[in-house]
PDB file of C-alpha atoms in Angstrom:
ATOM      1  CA  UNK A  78       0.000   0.000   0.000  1.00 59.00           C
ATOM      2  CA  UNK A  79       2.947   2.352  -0.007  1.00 63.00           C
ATOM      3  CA  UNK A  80       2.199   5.676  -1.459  1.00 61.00           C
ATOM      4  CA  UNK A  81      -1.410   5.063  -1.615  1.00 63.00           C
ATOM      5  CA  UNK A  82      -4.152   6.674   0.362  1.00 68.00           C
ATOM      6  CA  UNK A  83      -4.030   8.757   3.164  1.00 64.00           C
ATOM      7  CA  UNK A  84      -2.531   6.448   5.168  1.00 66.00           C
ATOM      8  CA  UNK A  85       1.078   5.667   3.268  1.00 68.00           C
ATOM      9  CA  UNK A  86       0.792   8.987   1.274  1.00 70.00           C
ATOM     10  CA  UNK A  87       4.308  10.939   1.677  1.00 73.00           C
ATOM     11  CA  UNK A  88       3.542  13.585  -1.112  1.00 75.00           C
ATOM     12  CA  UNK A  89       1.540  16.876  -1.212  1.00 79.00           C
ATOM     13  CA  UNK A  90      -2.230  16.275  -1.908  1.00 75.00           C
ATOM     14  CA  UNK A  91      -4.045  18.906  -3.692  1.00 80.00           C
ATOM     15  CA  UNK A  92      -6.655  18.284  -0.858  1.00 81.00           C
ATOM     16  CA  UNK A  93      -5.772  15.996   2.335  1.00 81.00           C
ATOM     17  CA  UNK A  94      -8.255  13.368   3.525  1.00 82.00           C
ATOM     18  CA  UNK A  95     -10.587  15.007   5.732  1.00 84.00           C
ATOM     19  CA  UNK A  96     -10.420  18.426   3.949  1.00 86.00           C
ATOM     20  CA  UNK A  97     -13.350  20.773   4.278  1.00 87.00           C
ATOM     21  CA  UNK A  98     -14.612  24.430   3.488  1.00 87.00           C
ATOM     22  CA  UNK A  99     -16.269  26.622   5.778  1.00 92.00           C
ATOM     23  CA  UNK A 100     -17.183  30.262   5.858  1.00 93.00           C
ATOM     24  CA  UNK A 101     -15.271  30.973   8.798  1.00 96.00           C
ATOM     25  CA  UNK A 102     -11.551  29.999  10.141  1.00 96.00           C
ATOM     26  CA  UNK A 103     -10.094  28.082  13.564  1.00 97.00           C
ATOM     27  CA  UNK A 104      -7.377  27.658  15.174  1.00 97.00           C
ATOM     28  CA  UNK A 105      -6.607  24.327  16.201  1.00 97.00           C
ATOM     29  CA  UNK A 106      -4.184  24.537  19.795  1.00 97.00           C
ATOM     30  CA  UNK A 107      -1.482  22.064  20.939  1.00 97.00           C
ATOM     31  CA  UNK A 108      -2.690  18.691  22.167  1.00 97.00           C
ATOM     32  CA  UNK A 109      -1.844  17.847  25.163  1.00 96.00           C
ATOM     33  CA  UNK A 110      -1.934  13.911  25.926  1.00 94.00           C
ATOM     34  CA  UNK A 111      -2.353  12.530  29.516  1.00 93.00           C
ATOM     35  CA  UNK A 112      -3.207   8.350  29.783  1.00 88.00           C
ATOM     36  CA  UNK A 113      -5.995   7.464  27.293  1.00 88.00           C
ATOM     37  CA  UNK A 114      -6.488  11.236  27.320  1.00 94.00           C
ATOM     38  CA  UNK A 115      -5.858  14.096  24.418  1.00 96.00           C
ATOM     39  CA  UNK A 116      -7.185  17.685  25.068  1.00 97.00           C
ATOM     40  CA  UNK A 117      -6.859  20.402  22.691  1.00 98.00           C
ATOM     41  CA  UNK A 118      -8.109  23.884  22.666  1.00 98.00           C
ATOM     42  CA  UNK A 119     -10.433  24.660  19.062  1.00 98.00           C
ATOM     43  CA  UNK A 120     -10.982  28.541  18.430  1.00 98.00           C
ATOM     44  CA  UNK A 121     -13.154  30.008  15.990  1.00 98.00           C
ATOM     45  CA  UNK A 122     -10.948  32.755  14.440  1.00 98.00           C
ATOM     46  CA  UNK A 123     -13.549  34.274  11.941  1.00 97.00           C
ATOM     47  CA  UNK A 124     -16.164  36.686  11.924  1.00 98.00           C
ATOM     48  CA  UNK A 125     -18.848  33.742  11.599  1.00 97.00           C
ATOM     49  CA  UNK A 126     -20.424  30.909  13.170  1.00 98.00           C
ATOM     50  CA  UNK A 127     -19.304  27.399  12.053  1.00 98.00           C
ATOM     51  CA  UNK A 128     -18.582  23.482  12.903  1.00 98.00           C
ATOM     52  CA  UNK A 129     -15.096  21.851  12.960  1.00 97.00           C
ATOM     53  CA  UNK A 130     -13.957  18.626  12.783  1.00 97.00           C
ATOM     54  CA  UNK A 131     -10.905  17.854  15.050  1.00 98.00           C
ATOM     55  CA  UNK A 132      -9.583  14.958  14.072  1.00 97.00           C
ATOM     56  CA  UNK A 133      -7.155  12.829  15.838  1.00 97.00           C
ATOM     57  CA  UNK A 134      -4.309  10.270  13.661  1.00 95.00           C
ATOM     58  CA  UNK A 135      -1.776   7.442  15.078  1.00 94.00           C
ATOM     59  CA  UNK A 136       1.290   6.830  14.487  1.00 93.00           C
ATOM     60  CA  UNK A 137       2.938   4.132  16.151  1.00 91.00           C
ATOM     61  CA  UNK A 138       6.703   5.318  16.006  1.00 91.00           C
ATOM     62  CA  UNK A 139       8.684   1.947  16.382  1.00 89.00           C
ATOM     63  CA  UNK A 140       6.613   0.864  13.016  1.00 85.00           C
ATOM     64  CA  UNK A 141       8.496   2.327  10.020  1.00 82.00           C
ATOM     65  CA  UNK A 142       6.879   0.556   7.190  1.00 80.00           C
ATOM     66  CA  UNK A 143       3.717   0.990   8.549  1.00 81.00           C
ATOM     67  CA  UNK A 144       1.185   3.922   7.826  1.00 86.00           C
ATOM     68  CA  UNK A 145       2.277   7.155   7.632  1.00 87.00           C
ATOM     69  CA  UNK A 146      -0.838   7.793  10.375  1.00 90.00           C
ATOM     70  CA  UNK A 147      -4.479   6.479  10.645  1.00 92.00           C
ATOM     71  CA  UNK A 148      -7.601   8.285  11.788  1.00 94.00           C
ATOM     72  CA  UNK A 149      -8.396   6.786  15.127  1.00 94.00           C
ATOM     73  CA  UNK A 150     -11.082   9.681  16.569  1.00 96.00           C
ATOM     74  CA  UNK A 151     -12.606  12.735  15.616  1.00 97.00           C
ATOM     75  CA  UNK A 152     -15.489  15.165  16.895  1.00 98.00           C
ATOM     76  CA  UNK A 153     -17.477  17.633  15.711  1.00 98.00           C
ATOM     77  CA  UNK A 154     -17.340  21.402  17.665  1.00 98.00           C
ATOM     78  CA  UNK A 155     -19.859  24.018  16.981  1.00 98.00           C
ATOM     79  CA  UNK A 156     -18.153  27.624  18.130  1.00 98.00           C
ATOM     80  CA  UNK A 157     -19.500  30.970  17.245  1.00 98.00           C
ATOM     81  CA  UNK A 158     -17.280  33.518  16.196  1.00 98.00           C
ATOM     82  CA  UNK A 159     -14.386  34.695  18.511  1.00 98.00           C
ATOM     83  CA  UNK A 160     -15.540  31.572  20.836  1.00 99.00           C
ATOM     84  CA  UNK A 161     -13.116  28.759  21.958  1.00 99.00           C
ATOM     85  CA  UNK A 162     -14.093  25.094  23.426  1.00 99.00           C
ATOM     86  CA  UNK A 163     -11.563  22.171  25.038  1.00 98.00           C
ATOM     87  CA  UNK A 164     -12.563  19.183  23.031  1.00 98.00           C
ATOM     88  CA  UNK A 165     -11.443  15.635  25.072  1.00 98.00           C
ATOM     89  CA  UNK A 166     -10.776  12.865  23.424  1.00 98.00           C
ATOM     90  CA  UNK A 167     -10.488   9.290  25.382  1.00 96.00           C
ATOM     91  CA  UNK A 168      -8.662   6.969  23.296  1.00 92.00           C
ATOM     92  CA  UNK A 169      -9.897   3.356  22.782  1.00 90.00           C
ATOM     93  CA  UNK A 170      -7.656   0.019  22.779  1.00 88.00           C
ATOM     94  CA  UNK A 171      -8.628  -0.261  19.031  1.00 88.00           C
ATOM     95  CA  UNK A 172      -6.959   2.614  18.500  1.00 89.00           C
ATOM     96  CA  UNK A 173      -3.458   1.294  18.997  1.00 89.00           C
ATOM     97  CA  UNK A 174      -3.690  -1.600  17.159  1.00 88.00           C
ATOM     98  CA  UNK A 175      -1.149  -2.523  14.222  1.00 86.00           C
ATOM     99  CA  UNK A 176      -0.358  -5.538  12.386  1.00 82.00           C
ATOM    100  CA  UNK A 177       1.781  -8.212  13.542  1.00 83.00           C
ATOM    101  CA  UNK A 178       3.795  -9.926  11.772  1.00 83.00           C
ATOM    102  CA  UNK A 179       4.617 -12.642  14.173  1.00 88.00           C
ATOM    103  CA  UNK A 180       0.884 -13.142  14.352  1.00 90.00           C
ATOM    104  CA  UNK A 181      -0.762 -12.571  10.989  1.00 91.00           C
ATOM    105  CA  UNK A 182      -3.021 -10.622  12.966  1.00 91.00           C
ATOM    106  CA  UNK A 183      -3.848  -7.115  14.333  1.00 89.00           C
ATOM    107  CA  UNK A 184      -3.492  -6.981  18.095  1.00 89.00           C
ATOM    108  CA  UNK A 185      -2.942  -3.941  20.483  1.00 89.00           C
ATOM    109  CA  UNK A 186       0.963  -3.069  20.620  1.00 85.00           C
ATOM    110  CA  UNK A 187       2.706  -1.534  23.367  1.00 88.00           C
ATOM    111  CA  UNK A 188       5.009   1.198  22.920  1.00 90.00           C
ATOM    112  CA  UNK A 189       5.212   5.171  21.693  1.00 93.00           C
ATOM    113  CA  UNK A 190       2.684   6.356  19.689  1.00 93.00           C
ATOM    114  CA  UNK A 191       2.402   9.782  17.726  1.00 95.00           C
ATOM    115  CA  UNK A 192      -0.906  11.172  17.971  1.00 95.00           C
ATOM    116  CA  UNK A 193      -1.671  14.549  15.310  1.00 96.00           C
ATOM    117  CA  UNK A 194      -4.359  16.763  16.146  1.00 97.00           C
ATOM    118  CA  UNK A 195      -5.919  18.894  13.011  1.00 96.00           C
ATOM    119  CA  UNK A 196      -8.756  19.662  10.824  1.00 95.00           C
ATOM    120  CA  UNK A 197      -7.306  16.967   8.023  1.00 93.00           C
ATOM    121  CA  UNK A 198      -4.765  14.304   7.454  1.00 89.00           C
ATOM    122  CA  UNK A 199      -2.330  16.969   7.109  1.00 90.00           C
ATOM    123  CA  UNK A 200      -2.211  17.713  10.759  1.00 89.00           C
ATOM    124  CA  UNK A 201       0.947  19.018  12.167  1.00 90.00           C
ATOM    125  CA  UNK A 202       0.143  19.527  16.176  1.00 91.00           C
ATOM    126  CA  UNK A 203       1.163  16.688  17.884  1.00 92.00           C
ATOM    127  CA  UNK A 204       1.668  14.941  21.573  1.00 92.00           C
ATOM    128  CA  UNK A 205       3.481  11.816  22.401  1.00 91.00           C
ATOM    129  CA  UNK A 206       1.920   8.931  24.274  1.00 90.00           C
ATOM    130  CA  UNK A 207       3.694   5.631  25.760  1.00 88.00           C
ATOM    131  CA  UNK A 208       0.879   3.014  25.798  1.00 85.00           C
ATOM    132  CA  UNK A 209       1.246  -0.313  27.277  1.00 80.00           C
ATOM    133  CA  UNK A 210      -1.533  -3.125  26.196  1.00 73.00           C
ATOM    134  CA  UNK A 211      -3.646  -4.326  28.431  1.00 63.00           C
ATOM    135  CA  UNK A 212      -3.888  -0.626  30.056  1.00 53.00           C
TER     136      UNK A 212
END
C-alpha cells in the first residue's frame, strides 16, 4: 500500500483526507496527551459561526513501514465567532492496534505512539503517548 491513500501517502495532496470548506476559520491549539487522554483547545478565528472537525491520527513510532498515520477519533465542535471550546478525546484500545507480523493478525501493541491533532490528514500539532496493552 505504499504511497497510496491517506494512510502511506508521503507527497503533497491537492486536498488531504478530511479536507473541508467553511465560511469561517479556527485555530486548532497544541494537544496535550495525559493516559488514554488528548485535550486540545479549538478557536473560531472568523467573523462567523461554524462546525469543525478535530480529528485525531496514530502513528505508532517503532513501526516504520507501517502507515504514515491512521484516523483513530474525531469530533465535531460548533463555536461561534471569537468563541473557543476544550474538546477531550479518550482513546480506545482499538486505537493502537497494528499488524503483527509474528501473528498474521492485528493486536494492540505496546510502545510510543504519535498522535496529530488537526482539521485533516495533514495535521501538524502533535503529543506523544507511551501506551502499554492491556492498560
Amino acid at each position: 500500500m505504499r504511497g497510496r491513500t491517506y494512510r502511506y501517502f508521503t507527497g503533497k495532496p491537492l486536498f488531504p483526507f478530511g479536507y473541508g470548506l467553511s465560511y469561517t476559520t479556527f485555530r486548532i491549539g497544541q494537544p496535550v496527551c495525559k493516559g488514554r487522554t488528548l485535550k486540545v483547545k479549538v478557536s473560531n478565528t472568523g467573523l462567523r459561526e461554524g462546525t469543525e472537525t478535530v480529528q485525531v491520527y496514530i502513528k505508532r513510532n517503532a513501526d516504520s513501514d507501517g502507515p504514515v498515520k491512521s484516523l483513530c477519533d474525531f469530533q465535531k465542535v460548533s463555536l461561534k465567532a471569537g468563541e473557543s471550546k476544550e474538546v477531550t478525546f479518550t482513546l480506545q484500545d482499538n486505537a493502537f492496534e497494528c499488524w503483527d507480523p509474528l501473528t498474521n493478525t492485528m493486536r494492540v501493541m505496546s510502545g510510543r505512539y504519535t498522535l496529530y491533532v488537526g482539521n485533516s490528514s495533514s495535521a501538524k500539532a502533535s503529543c506523544q503517548m507511551q501506551w502499554r496493552a492491556g492498560l
